[in-house]
């Protein structure tokens, strides 16, 4: 009898224990703590009780994301078709983890409705969820899962944009025209071509921009005709589109726009510079150099300087006549050393009474870099300095005070200002205000010291008023810069004396001249990067970037001290000829800080091929909202290290097309066969740039390219 009682008691204990445990879980669903409710949902799901489906449905509406995530898993485990709509709602949850759980749960239901939810939401979700959706479809045995959802997304985008173009209001039609062009489909070109002559200029301009993005050169002729239009917006859009279409045959038309000295002339010269080099583009640049506005002429001349120069005989003919000498000198400034045969025709203009021609001549001999003209420039400097001596003399001989005199400090007890304040009943306001300002200054200084930045103090004026207009100082500034560029004897000491001048143009000239005097001059010039005036900082940064290894090393050295102005240094290095190897650590620090500066820093690291920066760049991809994401991906591609392949490949799922295109381009250079399926799927992407980048990353047989070794 005892042997029969024991099993009965054991069974009853287990039943009561289980019931007790379940009762506790049901009670935990009402707990105020989200983690307790989530754990209760998870344990109840593990029991597999079909009656608990209503509990999971209620938990899917919980305010806590952790509970909704567990509810999604539990609903999926039930494999009940009735939960598909609820899981579809959870797939739109604001929290990505809930979206991911819902996607995997839908895959377990395995019916057409669940698959439709997954396919639809792929085009609406961010990178992490898009990747999980593809994994979910694969787990549901969907062949070509990524290719299918990419194609569905492309179709939805095309249908939406086409509907907006044909039936939408004007703003919707404008946006749709540009988006249709980005698809690069022949049908898009066919639909946009008639719109370039639309009576609504804003729509016509959008259609032109769309045709530029489409990349179909059939549109070049029609777009080029718009350069004769009178609407600035339409002409600007036409130039932008022609720049993207890269057809050198339109160079003569763009040349005419570049020479008309209008608001769109700078865009026209940029377009010609972006074209592949041909005799047509060279001829257009030479023509603009001769007759364009100063800014466009200088850009064209510098471009031709790197291409070997322009014919010098026409320039010499202009230098021979006073009426045309200005355009000839302007051309020499652009061509620089390639115009050396014209030195004999330029130097006579250094002694002309016309101040504007004399200034152009100084700039011309400086650009040619011939030191034989130094004596003439020194003489001109002496004349110019003497002529300004009386005008620049201090009419207040004593230095201006930098502190309040006795009894005039608003914060002091004896101040008349404070006495008036006390009479008004606010005796402590001035003192408190001064103390607050001092505390703010002290805190800012402490933060700057901790970050290794220099505290830039505002320049205290030495005069109440300057009698000399800045434009009147331009000849002197040009001469100072020229003496430094040509390494004139005594230039170092001369320019050093102007680095603290009250006039910003003269300081800029002195600092830029010093930067061209070798390492010793660079050491003095780099202090200009901490000037309070942004224009001075920008000019010094640019000249240091062009001053070879010493100047570039100085830029990198000063970057941490520049605070938010380090963007100027990075931009100068980007435009310059090179980056020192020692810059890697400083650039990695900028990438780690994030922000707009990180994009330029990443680009420079890629240009350097800095393999030591790969871990830093990979870590930067963890920042989901980084504005530098595209640049980081391209930098990793340029470096070509295979260890970055997995991190880069995740961005093939990114919701931004420019990021997907950058990831595909990077993988083409890195090379990894593991990503061939994803790259092949992107060949069906809506955006032309993504399709082309993905196709270029694959070899002819459909496998990923080997990339750099």
XYZ file of C-alpha atoms in Angstrom, residues 215-685:
471
model
C 22.907 59.062 -67.393
C 21.463 58.681 -70.894
C 23.456 60.781 -73.375
C 20.521 60.925 -75.745
C 19.327 63.851 -73.649
C 22.517 65.921 -74.102
C 21.384 67.793 -77.204
C 17.996 68.762 -75.779
C 19.519 69.885 -72.492
C 22.280 71.896 -74.192
C 19.655 74.031 -75.933
C 18.457 75.211 -72.536
C 21.743 77.057 -71.988
C 20.239 79.798 -74.180
C 17.206 80.201 -71.914
C 16.767 83.291 -69.778
C 15.616 81.492 -66.615
C 18.588 81.123 -64.211
C 17.109 78.061 -62.499
C 16.676 76.256 -65.812
C 20.179 77.140 -66.985
C 21.675 76.036 -63.667
C 19.867 72.690 -63.848
C 21.039 72.230 -67.441
C 24.683 72.798 -66.468
C 24.405 70.382 -63.529
C 22.872 67.736 -65.801
C 25.525 68.205 -68.487
C 28.224 67.854 -65.840
C 26.817 64.439 -64.908
C 26.369 63.325 -68.524
C 30.065 63.985 -69.268
C 29.844 64.718 -72.990
C 32.826 66.897 -74.057
C 30.994 67.802 -77.289
C 29.060 70.507 -75.388
C 32.255 72.208 -74.182
C 31.928 75.095 -76.697
C 28.401 75.870 -75.452
C 29.557 75.799 -71.849
C 32.530 77.961 -72.809
C 30.141 80.681 -73.976
C 28.300 80.545 -70.634
C 31.565 80.615 -68.691
C 32.677 83.741 -70.554
C 29.461 85.714 -70.133
C 30.367 86.616 -66.528
C 26.913 85.735 -65.172
C 25.777 84.007 -61.996
C 25.994 80.572 -63.670
C 29.468 81.106 -65.172
C 31.252 79.393 -62.230
C 29.054 76.311 -62.749
C 29.937 76.253 -66.439
C 33.682 76.299 -65.801
C 33.260 73.544 -63.185
C 31.412 71.454 -65.773
C 34.210 71.814 -68.337
C 36.790 70.906 -65.692
C 34.802 67.758 -64.852
C 34.809 66.502 -68.457
C 37.415 64.049 -69.745
C 40.324 65.912 -71.294
C 39.942 66.432 -75.044
C 41.176 69.089 -77.510
C 37.718 70.667 -77.225
C 37.875 71.047 -73.452
C 41.442 72.360 -73.576
C 40.463 74.970 -76.165
C 37.451 76.003 -74.084
C 39.572 76.422 -70.941
C 42.166 78.481 -72.782
C 39.448 80.761 -74.153
C 37.880 81.268 -70.725
C 41.328 81.955 -69.283
C 41.750 84.821 -71.742
C 38.307 86.429 -71.611
C 36.425 85.129 -68.590
C 35.791 86.852 -65.298
C 38.814 86.816 -62.925
C 37.610 83.871 -60.834
C 36.712 81.699 -63.841
C 39.842 82.752 -65.740
C 42.035 81.806 -62.783
C 40.339 78.396 -62.420
C 40.741 77.697 -66.142
C 44.355 78.828 -66.179
C 45.321 76.682 -63.201
C 43.660 73.705 -64.800
C 45.653 74.246 -67.997
C 48.811 74.751 -65.926
C 48.577 71.111 -64.885
C 47.892 70.110 -68.507
C 50.974 71.776 -69.933
C 49.648 75.279 -70.552
C 48.051 77.173 -73.449
C 49.609 78.713 -76.572
C 51.590 81.762 -75.400
C 51.642 83.763 -78.651
C 48.061 85.101 -78.286
C 48.865 86.066 -74.696
C 52.025 87.857 -75.819
C 50.023 89.852 -78.356
C 47.692 91.048 -75.618
C 50.589 91.987 -73.354
C 51.920 94.235 -76.093
C 48.886 96.562 -75.957
C 47.684 98.555 -72.919
C 44.045 97.988 -73.882
C 44.383 94.199 -73.645
C 47.246 93.896 -71.164
C 44.925 93.128 -68.230
C 43.550 89.958 -69.852
C 47.073 88.890 -70.823
C 48.388 89.336 -67.296
C 45.326 87.527 -65.941
C 46.160 84.576 -68.204
C 49.765 84.519 -66.979
C 48.583 84.440 -63.356
C 46.605 81.301 -64.136
C 49.267 79.543 -66.203
C 52.076 80.230 -63.747
C 55.414 78.571 -64.595
C 54.103 77.334 -67.974
C 54.019 80.996 -69.096
C 57.737 81.482 -68.380
C 58.520 82.471 -72.029
C 56.427 85.610 -71.477
C 58.488 86.932 -68.536
C 60.143 89.583 -70.687
C 56.744 90.932 -71.746
C 55.358 90.922 -68.195
C 58.147 92.712 -66.292
C 57.686 96.092 -68.068
C 54.214 96.297 -66.542
C 55.756 96.363 -63.056
C 56.685 99.992 -63.660
C 53.404 101.187 -65.160
C 51.564 104.089 -63.506
C 48.261 102.208 -63.714
C 47.918 100.647 -60.246
C 45.601 97.816 -61.362
C 47.960 96.715 -64.155
C 50.946 96.971 -61.843
C 49.180 94.762 -59.285
C 48.343 92.171 -61.949
C 51.965 92.199 -63.075
C 53.159 91.502 -59.521
C 50.736 88.559 -59.289
C 51.914 87.316 -62.686
C 55.644 87.274 -61.849
C 54.822 85.675 -58.498
C 52.891 82.893 -60.271
C 55.763 82.318 -62.746
C 58.159 81.883 -59.826
C 61.193 83.565 -61.413
C 63.455 85.053 -58.728
C 65.144 87.403 -61.206
C 62.393 89.972 -60.608
C 63.006 90.155 -56.840
C 64.985 93.465 -56.975
C 62.136 95.113 -58.859
C 59.607 93.827 -56.336
C 61.716 95.027 -53.405
C 61.818 98.488 -54.913
C 58.054 98.454 -55.378
C 57.618 97.336 -51.778
C 59.697 100.213 -50.482
C 57.683 102.692 -52.537
C 54.368 101.241 -51.415
C 55.341 101.081 -47.749
C 56.614 104.657 -47.816
C 53.413 105.841 -49.475
C 51.327 104.286 -46.728
C 53.576 105.333 -43.859
C 51.838 108.602 -43.141
C 48.366 107.148 -43.579
C 49.073 104.261 -41.223
C 50.789 106.300 -38.521
C 49.198 105.916 -35.094
C 47.290 109.075 -34.251
C 46.892 107.766 -30.705
C 50.505 107.338 -29.608
C 49.764 105.539 -26.374
C 48.508 101.923 -26.448
C 44.765 101.702 -25.952
C 43.820 100.542 -22.428
C 42.764 96.934 -22.060
C 41.335 97.302 -18.546
C 38.976 99.689 -16.793
C 40.505 102.662 -15.042
C 40.054 103.176 -11.267
C 36.425 103.744 -10.461
C 35.092 102.714 -13.882
C 34.910 98.921 -13.558
C 31.191 98.006 -13.392
C 32.036 95.139 -11.023
C 33.913 97.288 -8.499
C 32.365 98.824 -5.369
C 33.438 102.372 -6.264
C 32.148 102.303 -9.818
C 29.751 105.138 -10.766
C 27.873 102.609 -12.835
C 27.385 100.445 -9.782
C 26.299 103.438 -7.710
C 23.545 104.185 -10.222
C 22.551 100.538 -10.158
C 22.393 100.584 -6.373
C 20.149 103.637 -6.521
C 17.817 101.693 -8.815
C 17.655 98.880 -6.281
C 19.768 96.332 -8.194
C 23.085 96.617 -6.355
C 24.090 92.958 -6.810
C 23.056 92.429 -10.434
C 26.187 93.827 -12.055
C 28.523 91.914 -9.766
C 26.625 88.678 -10.229
C 26.613 89.154 -13.984
C 30.381 89.721 -14.038
C 30.989 86.688 -11.829
C 28.824 84.531 -14.074
C 30.729 85.618 -17.169
C 34.042 84.869 -15.477
C 32.841 81.380 -14.544
C 31.707 80.695 -18.120
C 35.079 81.835 -19.453
C 36.911 79.669 -16.925
C 34.813 76.605 -17.808
C 35.348 77.111 -21.550
C 39.087 77.499 -21.001
C 39.207 74.330 -18.884
C 37.330 72.325 -21.517
C 39.653 73.609 -24.216
C 42.718 72.599 -22.170
C 41.296 69.119 -21.561
C 40.660 68.685 -25.288
C 44.145 69.972 -26.143
C 42.756 73.006 -27.948
C 44.249 76.464 -27.807
C 42.066 79.205 -26.403
C 41.856 81.793 -29.177
C 41.690 85.293 -27.750
C 40.049 88.080 -29.760
C 42.535 90.531 -31.219
C 42.536 93.757 -29.219
C 42.362 96.813 -31.539
C 45.384 99.082 -31.427
C 43.473 102.033 -32.871
C 39.955 103.353 -32.483
C 39.738 103.823 -36.245
C 41.902 102.794 -39.207
C 42.351 105.565 -41.748
C 43.371 103.156 -44.527
C 40.742 101.280 -46.492
C 41.581 97.536 -46.773
C 41.475 97.777 -50.568
C 44.222 100.407 -50.428
C 46.440 97.849 -48.643
C 45.978 95.223 -51.339
C 49.083 96.218 -53.394
C 51.276 96.069 -50.301
C 49.808 92.696 -49.329
C 50.414 91.336 -52.834
C 54.032 92.465 -52.748
C 54.604 90.891 -49.338
C 53.213 87.583 -50.523
C 55.264 87.721 -53.724
C 58.508 88.386 -51.821
C 57.844 85.310 -49.700
C 56.895 83.144 -52.687
C 60.067 84.115 -54.556
C 62.204 83.681 -51.407
C 63.610 87.193 -51.538
C 66.641 87.935 -49.325
C 65.483 89.103 -45.890
C 61.892 88.047 -46.600
C 61.642 85.971 -43.426
C 62.327 88.901 -41.092
C 60.270 91.295 -43.173
C 57.176 89.077 -43.211
C 57.585 88.156 -39.569
C 57.123 91.816 -38.694
C 53.724 91.888 -40.382
C 52.298 88.771 -38.693
C 50.916 90.884 -35.836
C 49.734 93.767 -37.994
C 46.308 95.201 -37.222
C 45.250 94.718 -40.852
C 43.926 91.230 -41.663
C 44.939 91.431 -45.378
C 48.531 92.206 -44.415
C 48.621 89.418 -41.835
C 47.279 86.956 -44.415
C 49.902 88.057 -46.946
C 52.705 87.757 -44.381
C 51.587 84.332 -43.142
C 51.091 82.891 -46.639
C 54.442 84.271 -47.727
C 56.155 82.724 -44.708
C 54.603 79.331 -45.455
C 56.464 79.326 -48.769
C 59.859 80.014 -47.173
C 60.546 76.457 -46.057
C 60.385 74.784 -42.624
C 61.409 77.910 -40.682
C 58.707 79.983 -42.345
C 56.124 77.230 -41.908
C 56.854 77.157 -38.182
C 55.985 80.841 -37.981
C 53.030 80.651 -40.351
C 51.195 77.856 -38.560
C 50.302 80.262 -35.743
C 47.865 81.806 -38.203
C 45.670 78.719 -37.834
C 44.737 80.002 -34.369
C 43.780 83.487 -35.567
C 40.322 84.642 -34.434
C 39.399 85.613 -38.034
C 38.134 82.645 -40.026
C 39.296 84.111 -43.353
C 42.865 84.249 -42.069
C 42.668 80.658 -40.847
C 41.322 79.468 -44.189
C 44.027 81.216 -46.227
C 46.828 79.901 -44.010
C 45.440 76.365 -44.052
C 45.269 76.371 -47.845
C 48.821 77.614 -48.345
C 50.208 75.153 -45.777
C 48.505 72.292 -47.612
C 50.317 73.405 -50.786
C 53.678 73.872 -49.025
C 54.808 70.250 -49.249
C 55.563 67.854 -46.416
C 56.515 70.550 -43.874
C 53.301 72.518 -44.397
C 51.075 69.457 -44.361
C 52.749 68.163 -41.192
C 52.131 71.546 -39.547
C 48.465 71.359 -40.493
C 48.134 67.924 -38.925
C 49.996 69.066 -35.813
C 47.715 72.072 -35.285
C 44.452 70.306 -36.070
C 43.665 69.144 -32.499
C 44.099 72.727 -31.256
C 41.687 74.212 -33.789
C 38.476 72.906 -32.248
C 35.518 73.183 -34.605
C 37.689 75.048 -37.123
C 39.621 71.866 -37.898
C 37.224 71.534 -40.821
C 39.305 74.231 -42.561
C 42.479 72.181 -42.157
C 40.807 68.998 -43.387
C 39.334 70.761 -46.397
C 42.744 72.226 -47.261
C 44.397 68.797 -47.033
C 41.665 67.342 -49.235
C 42.333 69.963 -51.900
C 46.109 69.700 -51.497
C 48.602 67.452 -53.205
C 49.244 64.956 -50.426
C 48.900 63.889 -46.809
C 51.829 62.941 -44.548
C 51.921 59.404 -43.195
C 52.072 60.835 -39.680
C 48.546 62.178 -40.129
C 46.870 58.810 -39.613
C 46.485 59.034 -35.827
C 45.094 62.576 -35.909
C 42.670 61.734 -38.707
C 41.472 58.635 -36.878
C 40.722 60.797 -33.847
C 38.551 63.044 -36.024
C 36.704 60.022 -37.433
C 36.037 58.763 -33.915
C 34.586 62.137 -32.896
C 32.066 61.994 -35.750
C 30.366 65.002 -37.312
C 30.935 66.620 -40.695
C 34.713 66.601 -40.167
C 34.702 62.790 -40.039
C 33.754 62.592 -43.722
C 36.837 64.512 -44.846
C 39.088 62.675 -42.402
C 37.865 59.286 -43.647
C 38.405 60.357 -47.246
C 41.993 61.358 -46.453
C 42.655 58.047 -44.693
C 41.411 56.245 -47.778
C 43.649 58.328 -50.010
C 46.621 57.477 -47.786
C 45.797 53.765 -47.831
C 46.184 53.769 -44.036
C 45.749 50.109 -43.066
C 46.203 50.968 -39.388
C 42.971 52.980 -39.627
C 40.800 50.023 -40.661
C 39.606 49.153 -37.091
C 38.694 52.808 -36.470
C 36.776 53.048 -39.733
C 34.953 49.770 -39.075
C 33.948 51.018 -35.633
C 32.651 54.238 -37.194
C 30.127 52.141 -39.142
C 28.500 51.192 -35.831
C 27.125 54.737 -35.620
C 23.794 54.349 -37.382
C 23.214 58.079 -37.955
C 26.727 59.008 -39.043
C 26.830 61.686 -41.767
C 30.198 60.280 -42.845
C 28.978 56.740 -43.546
C 29.410 56.905 -47.312
C 32.911 58.352 -47.009
C 33.930 55.726 -44.446
C 32.779 52.939 -46.765
C 34.672 54.387 -49.722
C 37.761 54.803 -47.552
C 37.630 51.138 -46.517
C 37.323 50.234 -50.181
C 40.319 52.372 -51.099
C 42.400 50.708 -48.381
C 41.267 47.283 -49.607
C 41.662 45.287 -46.384
C 39.619 42.069 -46.441
C 38.863 42.259 -42.709
C 36.441 45.092 -43.452
C 34.355 43.046 -45.915
C 31.746 41.838 -43.431
C 31.145 45.286 -41.912
C 30.939 46.895 -45.355
C 28.584 44.208 -46.678
C 25.987 45.025 -44.012
C 25.409 48.339 -45.748
C 24.265 46.581 -48.904
C 20.956 46.499 -47.001
C 21.002 50.214 -46.135
C 17.869 52.227 -46.853
C 19.842 55.097 -48.489
C 20.840 54.399 -52.106
C 24.074 56.387 -51.908
C 25.200 54.219 -49.001
C 24.296 50.988 -50.831
C 26.230 52.189 -53.878
C 29.256 53.084 -51.723
C 29.182 49.658 -50.036
C 29.081 47.901 -53.406
C 31.933 50.060 -54.723
C 34.002 49.295 -51.633
C 33.406 45.551 -51.973
C 34.556 45.710 -55.590
C 37.958 46.859 -54.338
C 38.068 44.705 -51.219
C 36.884 41.575 -53.027
C 34.967 38.798 -51.271
C 32.984 35.938 -52.831
C 30.739 35.731 -49.772
C 28.761 38.780 -50.896
C 28.059 37.681 -54.462
C 24.405 36.836 -53.784
C 23.655 40.230 -52.197
C 25.476 42.107 -54.940
C 23.615 40.162 -57.604
C 20.308 41.046 -55.909
C 21.184 44.750 -56.036
C 21.449 44.569 -59.809
C 17.653 44.879 -59.628
C 17.732 47.976 -57.396
